[in-house]
Amino acid sequence: MHPMLNIAVRAARTAGKVIVRSMEQLDKVEVESKGTNDFVTSVDISSEEAIIETIRKSYPDHTIIGEESGILKGSDDDYQWIIDPLDGTSNFIKGIPHFAVSICLKVKGKLDQAVVFDPIRGELFSASRGKGAQLNGFRIRVNKNKEIAGTILATGFPFKHKQHSVAYMAMFSNLFQKSSDMRRSGSTALDLAYVAAGRVDGFFEIGTKPWNTAAGELLVIEAGGLVTDFTGGHNHANSGNIVAANTRILKDVLKEIRPHLGDALSK
């Protein structure tokens, strides 16, 4: 295992222990609102602190970009750790056991190492650039479906961007009619990991953040899939509008959502 991936795994497992312990005492978890339909818990903060401490022990000069801490700039900015300490906070708050720790390392602007860890199921998804993707040490690949009929697609509702709800529902309707079924799980990181593992055939969402998607993106790419924005370009890290699937399914998804984009989503 790459030494930096090893540190990411260690950090994710440490954070996972914090989350699982807190899950057993949900009544003691403090919840605050960061904005409309956007929540943070004391566990998000404790988990992020545990991740940062683990990374800093080995790589004190690296930059860390955390969902809760923001940008902690290091003296060696070529190395950037992008972390979501608890992706699926709303699930966690409600006691729904579906959430993950997401940690990604960018080296000179390129996705290099990735970990998505589901502490409830004990599932560790990992990837190193050019080395493939794994689930608990076994190689994973995206599904090889050649057409959208018969597929199961995952999605995330635009709950923080409800101004796009009409466009989103039109996209959803098109894809629902063409596919076998749709899933909305509440964790973007796990949705992307599930695409990489072939559990779902594709994924799309409006308004994601880099800490939700960076690790999952590398997982999908290393599992043989593609990740783009809604126009098939590569602006998804900035726009937050993301599609992930194998080459043929991605092309079909883009075709179905394209008529509903408008100016705001064509970025």
PDB file of C-alpha atoms in Angstrom:
ATOM      1  CA  MET A   1       0.000   0.000   0.000  1.00  0.00           C
ATOM      2  CA  HIS A   2       1.228   3.493  -0.851  1.00  0.00           C
ATOM      3  CA  PRO A   3       2.468   5.136   2.390  1.00  0.00           C
ATOM      4  CA  MET A   4       0.162   8.131   1.986  1.00  0.00           C
ATOM      5  CA  LEU A   5      -2.804   5.847   1.330  1.00  0.00           C
ATOM      6  CA  ASN A   6      -1.849   3.970   4.469  1.00  0.00           C
ATOM      7  CA  ILE A   7      -2.095   7.211   6.462  1.00  0.00           C
ATOM      8  CA  ALA A   8      -5.473   7.992   4.861  1.00  0.00           C
ATOM      9  CA  VAL A   9      -6.736   4.540   5.875  1.00  0.00           C
ATOM     10  CA  ARG A  10      -5.465   5.023   9.414  1.00  0.00           C
ATOM     11  CA  ALA A  11      -7.132   8.440   9.633  1.00  0.00           C
ATOM     12  CA  ALA A  12     -10.427   7.115   8.253  1.00  0.00           C
ATOM     13  CA  ARG A  13     -10.519   4.193  10.678  1.00  0.00           C
ATOM     14  CA  THR A  14      -9.731   6.483  13.606  1.00  0.00           C
ATOM     15  CA  ALA A  15     -12.548   8.822  12.592  1.00  0.00           C
ATOM     16  CA  GLY A  16     -14.829   5.831  12.112  1.00  0.00           C
ATOM     17  CA  LYS A  17     -14.330   4.807  15.740  1.00  0.00           C
ATOM     18  CA  VAL A  18     -15.336   8.315  16.866  1.00  0.00           C
ATOM     19  CA  ILE A  19     -18.505   8.115  14.754  1.00  0.00           C
ATOM     20  CA  VAL A  20     -19.535   4.614  15.852  1.00  0.00           C
ATOM     21  CA  ARG A  21     -19.078   5.443  19.544  1.00  0.00           C
ATOM     22  CA  SER A  22     -21.250   8.513  19.106  1.00  0.00           C
ATOM     23  CA  MET A  23     -23.887   6.547  17.172  1.00  0.00           C
ATOM     24  CA  GLU A  24     -24.484   4.548  20.353  1.00  0.00           C
ATOM     25  CA  GLN A  25     -25.346   7.753  22.247  1.00  0.00           C
ATOM     26  CA  LEU A  26     -27.162   9.886  19.687  1.00  0.00           C
ATOM     27  CA  ASP A  27     -29.077  11.744  22.389  1.00  0.00           C
ATOM     28  CA  LYS A  28     -25.786  13.323  23.508  1.00  0.00           C
ATOM     29  CA  VAL A  29     -24.754  14.518  20.038  1.00  0.00           C
ATOM     30  CA  GLU A  30     -24.925  18.300  19.590  1.00  0.00           C
ATOM     31  CA  VAL A  31     -26.486  19.496  16.331  1.00  0.00           C
ATOM     32  CA  GLU A  32     -26.197  22.993  14.875  1.00  0.00           C
ATOM     33  CA  SER A  33     -27.448  24.555  11.644  1.00  0.00           C
ATOM     34  CA  LYS A  34     -24.797  25.914   9.245  1.00  0.00           C
ATOM     35  CA  GLY A  35     -27.434  27.204   6.839  1.00  0.00           C
ATOM     36  CA  THR A  36     -30.673  26.212   5.184  1.00  0.00           C
ATOM     37  CA  ASN A  37     -30.972  22.408   5.302  1.00  0.00           C
ATOM     38  CA  ASP A  38     -27.292  22.185   6.257  1.00  0.00           C
ATOM     39  CA  PHE A  39     -26.306  20.704   9.617  1.00  0.00           C
ATOM     40  CA  VAL A  40     -23.129  20.020  11.532  1.00  0.00           C
ATOM     41  CA  THR A  41     -22.762  17.876  14.628  1.00  0.00           C
ATOM     42  CA  SER A  42     -20.179  17.674  17.376  1.00  0.00           C
ATOM     43  CA  VAL A  43     -19.265  14.327  15.795  1.00  0.00           C
ATOM     44  CA  ASP A  44     -18.424  15.938  12.427  1.00  0.00           C
ATOM     45  CA  ILE A  45     -16.017  18.212  14.281  1.00  0.00           C
ATOM     46  CA  SER A  46     -14.492  15.459  16.472  1.00  0.00           C
ATOM     47  CA  SER A  47     -14.090  13.181  13.457  1.00  0.00           C
ATOM     48  CA  GLU A  48     -12.388  15.911  11.432  1.00  0.00           C
ATOM     49  CA  GLU A  49     -10.044  16.715  14.319  1.00  0.00           C
ATOM     50  CA  ALA A  50      -9.047  13.032  14.531  1.00  0.00           C
ATOM     51  CA  ILE A  51      -8.325  12.926  10.781  1.00  0.00           C
ATOM     52  CA  ILE A  52      -6.277  16.127  10.844  1.00  0.00           C
ATOM     53  CA  GLU A  53      -4.260  14.950  13.840  1.00  0.00           C
ATOM     54  CA  THR A  54      -3.436  11.646  12.124  1.00  0.00           C
ATOM     55  CA  ILE A  55      -2.359  13.339   8.886  1.00  0.00           C
ATOM     56  CA  ARG A  56      -0.374  16.048  10.664  1.00  0.00           C
ATOM     57  CA  LYS A  57       1.669  13.448  12.598  1.00  0.00           C
ATOM     58  CA  SER A  58       3.096  12.093   9.354  1.00  0.00           C
ATOM     59  CA  TYR A  59       2.812  15.083   7.023  1.00  0.00           C
ATOM     60  CA  PRO A  60       2.888  18.331   9.041  1.00  0.00           C
ATOM     61  CA  ASP A  61       3.691  20.471   5.982  1.00  0.00           C
ATOM     62  CA  HIS A  62       0.766  19.390   3.807  1.00  0.00           C
ATOM     63  CA  THR A  63      -2.334  21.504   3.188  1.00  0.00           C
ATOM     64  CA  ILE A  64      -5.624  20.149   4.538  1.00  0.00           C
ATOM     65  CA  ILE A  65      -9.036  21.187   3.203  1.00  0.00           C
ATOM     66  CA  GLY A  66     -11.797  20.086   5.548  1.00  0.00           C
ATOM     67  CA  GLU A  67     -15.545  20.557   5.341  1.00  0.00           C
ATOM     68  CA  GLU A  68     -15.653  21.985   8.867  1.00  0.00           C
ATOM     69  CA  SER A  69     -12.156  23.498   9.254  1.00  0.00           C
ATOM     70  CA  GLY A  70     -11.817  25.100   5.829  1.00  0.00           C
ATOM     71  CA  ILE A  71      -8.355  25.473   4.304  1.00  0.00           C
ATOM     72  CA  LEU A  72      -5.437  24.769   6.648  1.00  0.00           C
ATOM     73  CA  LYS A  73      -2.601  25.849   4.395  1.00  0.00           C
ATOM     74  CA  GLY A  74       0.706  24.051   4.776  1.00  0.00           C
ATOM     75  CA  SER A  75       4.173  25.022   3.621  1.00  0.00           C
ATOM     76  CA  ASP A  76       4.042  22.290   0.947  1.00  0.00           C
ATOM     77  CA  ASP A  77       0.868  23.157  -0.968  1.00  0.00           C
ATOM     78  CA  ASP A  78       1.607  20.587  -3.699  1.00  0.00           C
ATOM     79  CA  TYR A  79       0.005  18.073  -1.335  1.00  0.00           C
ATOM     80  CA  GLN A  80      -3.628  18.767  -0.456  1.00  0.00           C
ATOM     81  CA  TRP A  81      -5.779  16.482   1.679  1.00  0.00           C
ATOM     82  CA  ILE A  82      -9.512  16.931   1.030  1.00  0.00           C
ATOM     83  CA  ILE A  83     -11.644  15.493   3.817  1.00  0.00           C
ATOM     84  CA  ASP A  84     -15.280  15.022   4.695  1.00  0.00           C
ATOM     85  CA  PRO A  85     -15.330  13.666   8.253  1.00  0.00           C
ATOM     86  CA  LEU A  86     -18.953  12.482   8.065  1.00  0.00           C
ATOM     87  CA  ASP A  87     -20.604  12.378   4.662  1.00  0.00           C
ATOM     88  CA  GLY A  88     -24.269  11.695   5.361  1.00  0.00           C
ATOM     89  CA  THR A  89     -24.690  13.838   8.475  1.00  0.00           C
ATOM     90  CA  SER A  90     -28.487  13.931   8.161  1.00  0.00           C
ATOM     91  CA  ASN A  91     -28.576  10.119   8.100  1.00  0.00           C
ATOM     92  CA  PHE A  92     -26.357  10.025  11.176  1.00  0.00           C
ATOM     93  CA  ILE A  93     -28.545  12.502  13.079  1.00  0.00           C
ATOM     94  CA  LYS A  94     -31.625  10.371  12.387  1.00  0.00           C
ATOM     95  CA  GLY A  95     -29.885   7.127  13.294  1.00  0.00           C
ATOM     96  CA  ILE A  96     -29.888   5.842   9.712  1.00  0.00           C
ATOM     97  CA  PRO A  97     -26.740   3.670   9.453  1.00  0.00           C
ATOM     98  CA  HIS A  98     -25.536   4.901   6.074  1.00  0.00           C
ATOM     99  CA  PHE A  99     -22.693   7.425   6.058  1.00  0.00           C
ATOM    100  CA  ALA A 100     -18.954   7.510   5.457  1.00  0.00           C
ATOM    101  CA  VAL A 101     -15.606   9.136   6.075  1.00  0.00           C
ATOM    102  CA  SER A 102     -14.101  10.505   2.841  1.00  0.00           C
ATOM    103  CA  ILE A 103     -10.398  11.340   2.489  1.00  0.00           C
ATOM    104  CA  CYS A 104      -8.603  12.246  -0.731  1.00  0.00           C
ATOM    105  CA  LEU A 105      -5.049  13.385  -1.431  1.00  0.00           C
ATOM    106  CA  LYS A 106      -4.309  15.630  -4.384  1.00  0.00           C
ATOM    107  CA  VAL A 107      -0.702  15.886  -5.557  1.00  0.00           C
ATOM    108  CA  LYS A 108       0.082  18.893  -7.749  1.00  0.00           C
ATOM    109  CA  GLY A 109      -3.590  19.252  -8.592  1.00  0.00           C
ATOM    110  CA  LYS A 110      -4.185  15.602  -9.506  1.00  0.00           C
ATOM    111  CA  LEU A 111      -6.255  13.108  -7.514  1.00  0.00           C
ATOM    112  CA  ASP A 112      -3.699  10.660  -6.139  1.00  0.00           C
ATOM    113  CA  GLN A 113      -4.994   8.664  -3.153  1.00  0.00           C
ATOM    114  CA  ALA A 114      -8.549   8.044  -1.961  1.00  0.00           C
ATOM    115  CA  VAL A 115     -10.392   6.381   0.894  1.00  0.00           C
ATOM    116  CA  VAL A 116     -14.124   6.138   1.536  1.00  0.00           C
ATOM    117  CA  PHE A 117     -14.828   4.256   4.773  1.00  0.00           C
ATOM    118  CA  ASP A 118     -18.231   3.024   5.932  1.00  0.00           C
ATOM    119  CA  PRO A 119     -17.665   2.437   9.662  1.00  0.00           C
ATOM    120  CA  ILE A 120     -20.997   0.680  10.217  1.00  0.00           C
ATOM    121  CA  ARG A 121     -20.424  -2.034   7.606  1.00  0.00           C
ATOM    122  CA  GLY A 122     -16.648  -2.029   7.978  1.00  0.00           C
ATOM    123  CA  GLU A 123     -16.248  -1.422   4.243  1.00  0.00           C
ATOM    124  CA  LEU A 124     -13.090   0.353   3.160  1.00  0.00           C
ATOM    125  CA  PHE A 125     -13.020   1.578  -0.453  1.00  0.00           C
ATOM    126  CA  SER A 126      -9.568   2.735  -1.574  1.00  0.00           C
ATOM    127  CA  ALA A 127      -7.701   3.789  -4.687  1.00  0.00           C
ATOM    128  CA  SER A 128      -4.252   4.944  -5.760  1.00  0.00           C
ATOM    129  CA  ARG A 129      -3.760   6.776  -9.055  1.00  0.00           C
ATOM    130  CA  GLY A 130      -2.909   4.277 -11.773  1.00  0.00           C
ATOM    131  CA  LYS A 131      -3.217   1.300  -9.416  1.00  0.00           C
ATOM    132  CA  GLY A 132      -6.949   0.517  -9.537  1.00  0.00           C
ATOM    133  CA  ALA A 133      -9.649   0.588  -6.855  1.00  0.00           C
ATOM    134  CA  GLN A 134     -10.342  -1.864  -4.053  1.00  0.00           C
ATOM    135  CA  LEU A 135     -12.962  -2.791  -1.484  1.00  0.00           C
ATOM    136  CA  ASN A 136     -11.439  -4.355   1.634  1.00  0.00           C
ATOM    137  CA  GLY A 137      -8.415  -5.366  -0.413  1.00  0.00           C
ATOM    138  CA  PHE A 138     -10.280  -6.874  -3.377  1.00  0.00           C
ATOM    139  CA  ARG A 139     -10.296  -5.256  -6.817  1.00  0.00           C
ATOM    140  CA  ILE A 140     -13.531  -3.552  -7.865  1.00  0.00           C
ATOM    141  CA  ARG A 141     -14.792  -2.458 -11.288  1.00  0.00           C
ATOM    142  CA  VAL A 142     -17.717  -0.419 -12.575  1.00  0.00           C
ATOM    143  CA  ASN A 143     -20.513  -2.363 -14.261  1.00  0.00           C
ATOM    144  CA  LYS A 144     -20.212  -2.972 -17.999  1.00  0.00           C
ATOM    145  CA  ASN A 145     -23.829  -2.244 -18.966  1.00  0.00           C
ATOM    146  CA  LYS A 146     -24.079  -1.043 -22.545  1.00  0.00           C
ATOM    147  CA  GLU A 147     -27.485   0.651 -22.285  1.00  0.00           C
ATOM    148  CA  ILE A 148     -29.449   2.501 -19.635  1.00  0.00           C
ATOM    149  CA  ALA A 149     -32.371   0.050 -19.722  1.00  0.00           C
ATOM    150  CA  GLY A 150     -32.073  -2.317 -16.783  1.00  0.00           C
ATOM    151  CA  THR A 151     -29.696  -0.114 -14.798  1.00  0.00           C
ATOM    152  CA  ILE A 152     -30.073   1.136 -11.244  1.00  0.00           C
ATOM    153  CA  LEU A 153     -29.014   4.777 -10.916  1.00  0.00           C
ATOM    154  CA  ALA A 154     -28.173   6.648  -7.725  1.00  0.00           C
ATOM    155  CA  THR A 155     -28.795  10.323  -7.140  1.00  0.00           C
ATOM    156  CA  GLY A 156     -28.791  13.075  -4.553  1.00  0.00           C
ATOM    157  CA  PHE A 157     -31.701  15.482  -4.214  1.00  0.00           C
ATOM    158  CA  PRO A 158     -30.714  19.189  -4.450  1.00  0.00           C
ATOM    159  CA  PHE A 159     -31.885  19.910  -0.900  1.00  0.00           C
ATOM    160  CA  LYS A 160     -29.492  22.856  -0.556  1.00  0.00           C
ATOM    161  CA  HIS A 161     -30.339  24.154  -4.027  1.00  0.00           C
ATOM    162  CA  LYS A 162     -34.106  23.913  -4.242  1.00  0.00           C
ATOM    163  CA  GLN A 163     -34.164  26.606  -6.934  1.00  0.00           C
ATOM    164  CA  HIS A 164     -33.148  23.769  -9.264  1.00  0.00           C
ATOM    165  CA  SER A 165     -35.893  21.399  -8.115  1.00  0.00           C
ATOM    166  CA  VAL A 166     -38.023  21.733 -11.285  1.00  0.00           C
ATOM    167  CA  ALA A 167     -35.053  21.021 -13.569  1.00  0.00           C
ATOM    168  CA  TYR A 168     -33.887  18.213 -11.303  1.00  0.00           C
ATOM    169  CA  MET A 169     -37.293  16.497 -11.215  1.00  0.00           C
ATOM    170  CA  ALA A 170     -37.468  16.649 -15.007  1.00  0.00           C
ATOM    171  CA  MET A 171     -34.051  14.948 -15.206  1.00  0.00           C
ATOM    172  CA  PHE A 172     -35.147  12.407 -12.611  1.00  0.00           C
ATOM    173  CA  SER A 173     -38.337  11.629 -14.528  1.00  0.00           C
ATOM    174  CA  ASN A 174     -36.461  11.067 -17.795  1.00  0.00           C
ATOM    175  CA  LEU A 175     -33.908   8.781 -16.183  1.00  0.00           C
ATOM    176  CA  PHE A 176     -36.465   6.929 -14.070  1.00  0.00           C
ATOM    177  CA  GLN A 177     -38.470   6.039 -17.159  1.00  0.00           C
ATOM    178  CA  LYS A 178     -35.393   4.796 -19.042  1.00  0.00           C
ATOM    179  CA  SER A 179     -33.692   2.919 -16.172  1.00  0.00           C
ATOM    180  CA  SER A 180     -34.816  -0.005 -14.036  1.00  0.00           C
ATOM    181  CA  ASP A 181     -34.908   1.944 -10.761  1.00  0.00           C
ATOM    182  CA  MET A 182     -33.410   4.857  -8.825  1.00  0.00           C
ATOM    183  CA  ARG A 183     -31.788   5.177  -5.389  1.00  0.00           C
ATOM    184  CA  ARG A 184     -31.290   8.132  -3.020  1.00  0.00           C
ATOM    185  CA  SER A 185     -29.128   7.054  -0.070  1.00  0.00           C
ATOM    186  CA  GLY A 186     -28.026  10.325   1.523  1.00  0.00           C
ATOM    187  CA  SER A 187     -24.247   9.953   1.148  1.00  0.00           C
ATOM    188  CA  THR A 188     -22.558  11.193  -2.026  1.00  0.00           C
ATOM    189  CA  ALA A 189     -19.244   9.562  -1.100  1.00  0.00           C
ATOM    190  CA  LEU A 190     -20.870   6.149  -0.750  1.00  0.00           C
ATOM    191  CA  ASP A 191     -22.909   6.627  -3.934  1.00  0.00           C
ATOM    192  CA  LEU A 192     -19.677   7.140  -5.881  1.00  0.00           C
ATOM    193  CA  ALA A 193     -18.016   4.216  -4.097  1.00  0.00           C
ATOM    194  CA  TYR A 194     -21.006   2.057  -5.039  1.00  0.00           C
ATOM    195  CA  VAL A 195     -20.628   3.078  -8.692  1.00  0.00           C
ATOM    196  CA  ALA A 196     -16.971   2.033  -8.493  1.00  0.00           C
ATOM    197  CA  ALA A 197     -17.948  -1.309  -6.945  1.00  0.00           C
ATOM    198  CA  GLY A 198     -20.666  -1.972  -9.542  1.00  0.00           C
ATOM    199  CA  ARG A 199     -23.458  -1.895  -6.958  1.00  0.00           C
ATOM    200  CA  VAL A 200     -25.184   0.902  -8.848  1.00  0.00           C
ATOM    201  CA  ASP A 201     -24.683   1.698 -12.505  1.00  0.00           C
ATOM    202  CA  GLY A 202     -24.458   5.480 -12.401  1.00  0.00           C
ATOM    203  CA  PHE A 203     -24.859   8.577 -10.253  1.00  0.00           C
ATOM    204  CA  PHE A 204     -25.804  12.220 -10.735  1.00  0.00           C
ATOM    205  CA  GLU A 205     -26.249  15.143  -8.376  1.00  0.00           C
ATOM    206  CA  ILE A 206     -26.544  18.939  -8.357  1.00  0.00           C
ATOM    207  CA  GLY A 207     -24.422  21.162  -6.104  1.00  0.00           C
ATOM    208  CA  THR A 208     -21.899  18.815  -4.504  1.00  0.00           C
ATOM    209  CA  LYS A 209     -18.707  19.998  -2.806  1.00  0.00           C
ATOM    210  CA  PRO A 210     -15.151  18.730  -3.431  1.00  0.00           C
ATOM    211  CA  TRP A 211     -14.974  17.071  -0.016  1.00  0.00           C
ATOM    212  CA  ASN A 212     -18.103  15.036  -0.922  1.00  0.00           C
ATOM    213  CA  THR A 213     -16.766  13.872  -4.272  1.00  0.00           C
ATOM    214  CA  ALA A 214     -12.943  13.936  -4.523  1.00  0.00           C
ATOM    215  CA  ALA A 215     -12.267  10.490  -3.057  1.00  0.00           C
ATOM    216  CA  GLY A 216     -15.258   8.929  -4.800  1.00  0.00           C
ATOM    217  CA  GLU A 217     -14.188  10.400  -8.132  1.00  0.00           C
ATOM    218  CA  LEU A 218     -10.801   8.695  -7.973  1.00  0.00           C
ATOM    219  CA  LEU A 219     -12.492   5.431  -6.958  1.00  0.00           C
ATOM    220  CA  VAL A 220     -14.742   5.569 -10.033  1.00  0.00           C
ATOM    221  CA  ILE A 221     -11.892   6.460 -12.397  1.00  0.00           C
ATOM    222  CA  GLU A 222      -9.624   3.726 -11.056  1.00  0.00           C
ATOM    223  CA  ALA A 223     -12.518   1.252 -11.311  1.00  0.00           C
ATOM    224  CA  GLY A 224     -12.773   2.009 -15.037  1.00  0.00           C
ATOM    225  CA  GLY A 225     -15.503   4.651 -15.012  1.00  0.00           C
ATOM    226  CA  LEU A 226     -15.797   8.303 -15.950  1.00  0.00           C
ATOM    227  CA  VAL A 227     -16.757  11.403 -13.974  1.00  0.00           C
ATOM    228  CA  THR A 228     -17.929  14.614 -15.668  1.00  0.00           C
ATOM    229  CA  ASP A 229     -20.106  17.665 -15.188  1.00  0.00           C
ATOM    230  CA  PHE A 230     -23.596  17.864 -16.724  1.00  0.00           C
ATOM    231  CA  THR A 231     -22.229  18.873 -20.136  1.00  0.00           C
ATOM    232  CA  GLY A 232     -19.663  16.085 -20.306  1.00  0.00           C
ATOM    233  CA  GLY A 233     -16.849  18.456 -19.360  1.00  0.00           C
ATOM    234  CA  HIS A 234     -14.542  18.557 -16.360  1.00  0.00           C
ATOM    235  CA  ASN A 235     -15.855  21.504 -14.368  1.00  0.00           C
ATOM    236  CA  HIS A 236     -17.681  19.389 -11.783  1.00  0.00           C
ATOM    237  CA  ALA A 237     -15.251  20.254  -8.987  1.00  0.00           C
ATOM    238  CA  ASN A 238     -16.235  23.911  -9.440  1.00  0.00           C
ATOM    239  CA  SER A 239     -19.892  23.639 -10.446  1.00  0.00           C
ATOM    240  CA  GLY A 240     -20.696  20.770  -8.095  1.00  0.00           C
ATOM    241  CA  ASN A 241     -22.830  19.162 -10.809  1.00  0.00           C
ATOM    242  CA  ILE A 242     -21.582  15.634 -11.276  1.00  0.00           C
ATOM    243  CA  VAL A 243     -22.262  12.470 -13.265  1.00  0.00           C
ATOM    244  CA  ALA A 244     -20.416   9.169 -12.798  1.00  0.00           C
ATOM    245  CA  ALA A 245     -20.796   5.857 -14.666  1.00  0.00           C
ATOM    246  CA  ASN A 246     -19.114   3.699 -17.262  1.00  0.00           C
ATOM    247  CA  THR A 247     -18.546   5.354 -20.642  1.00  0.00           C
ATOM    248  CA  ARG A 248     -21.759   4.198 -22.337  1.00  0.00           C
ATOM    249  CA  ILE A 249     -24.112   4.772 -19.409  1.00  0.00           C
ATOM    250  CA  LEU A 250     -22.606   8.191 -18.744  1.00  0.00           C
ATOM    251  CA  LYS A 251     -23.286   9.164 -22.339  1.00  0.00           C
ATOM    252  CA  ASP A 252     -26.933   8.071 -21.969  1.00  0.00           C
ATOM    253  CA  VAL A 253     -27.366   9.937 -18.673  1.00  0.00           C
ATOM    254  CA  LEU A 254     -25.984  13.138 -20.193  1.00  0.00           C
ATOM    255  CA  LYS A 255     -28.357  12.761 -23.134  1.00  0.00           C
ATOM    256  CA  GLU A 256     -31.378  12.511 -20.823  1.00  0.00           C
ATOM    257  CA  ILE A 257     -30.477  15.452 -18.566  1.00  0.00           C
ATOM    258  CA  ARG A 258     -29.200  17.824 -21.281  1.00  0.00           C
ATOM    259  CA  PRO A 259     -32.644  19.200 -22.329  1.00  0.00           C
ATOM    260  CA  HIS A 260     -33.304  20.385 -18.750  1.00  0.00           C
ATOM    261  CA  LEU A 261     -30.054  22.124 -17.869  1.00  0.00           C
ATOM    262  CA  GLY A 262     -30.717  25.767 -18.707  1.00  0.00           C
ATOM    263  CA  ASP A 263     -27.977  28.361 -18.265  1.00  0.00           C
ATOM    264  CA  ALA A 264     -27.491  27.821 -14.541  1.00  0.00           C
ATOM    265  CA  LEU A 265     -26.674  24.093 -14.809  1.00  0.00           C
ATOM    266  CA  SER A 266     -24.722  24.213 -18.089  1.00  0.00           C
ATOM    267  CA  LYS A 267     -21.474  24.861 -16.271  1.00  0.00           C
TER     268      LYS A 267
END
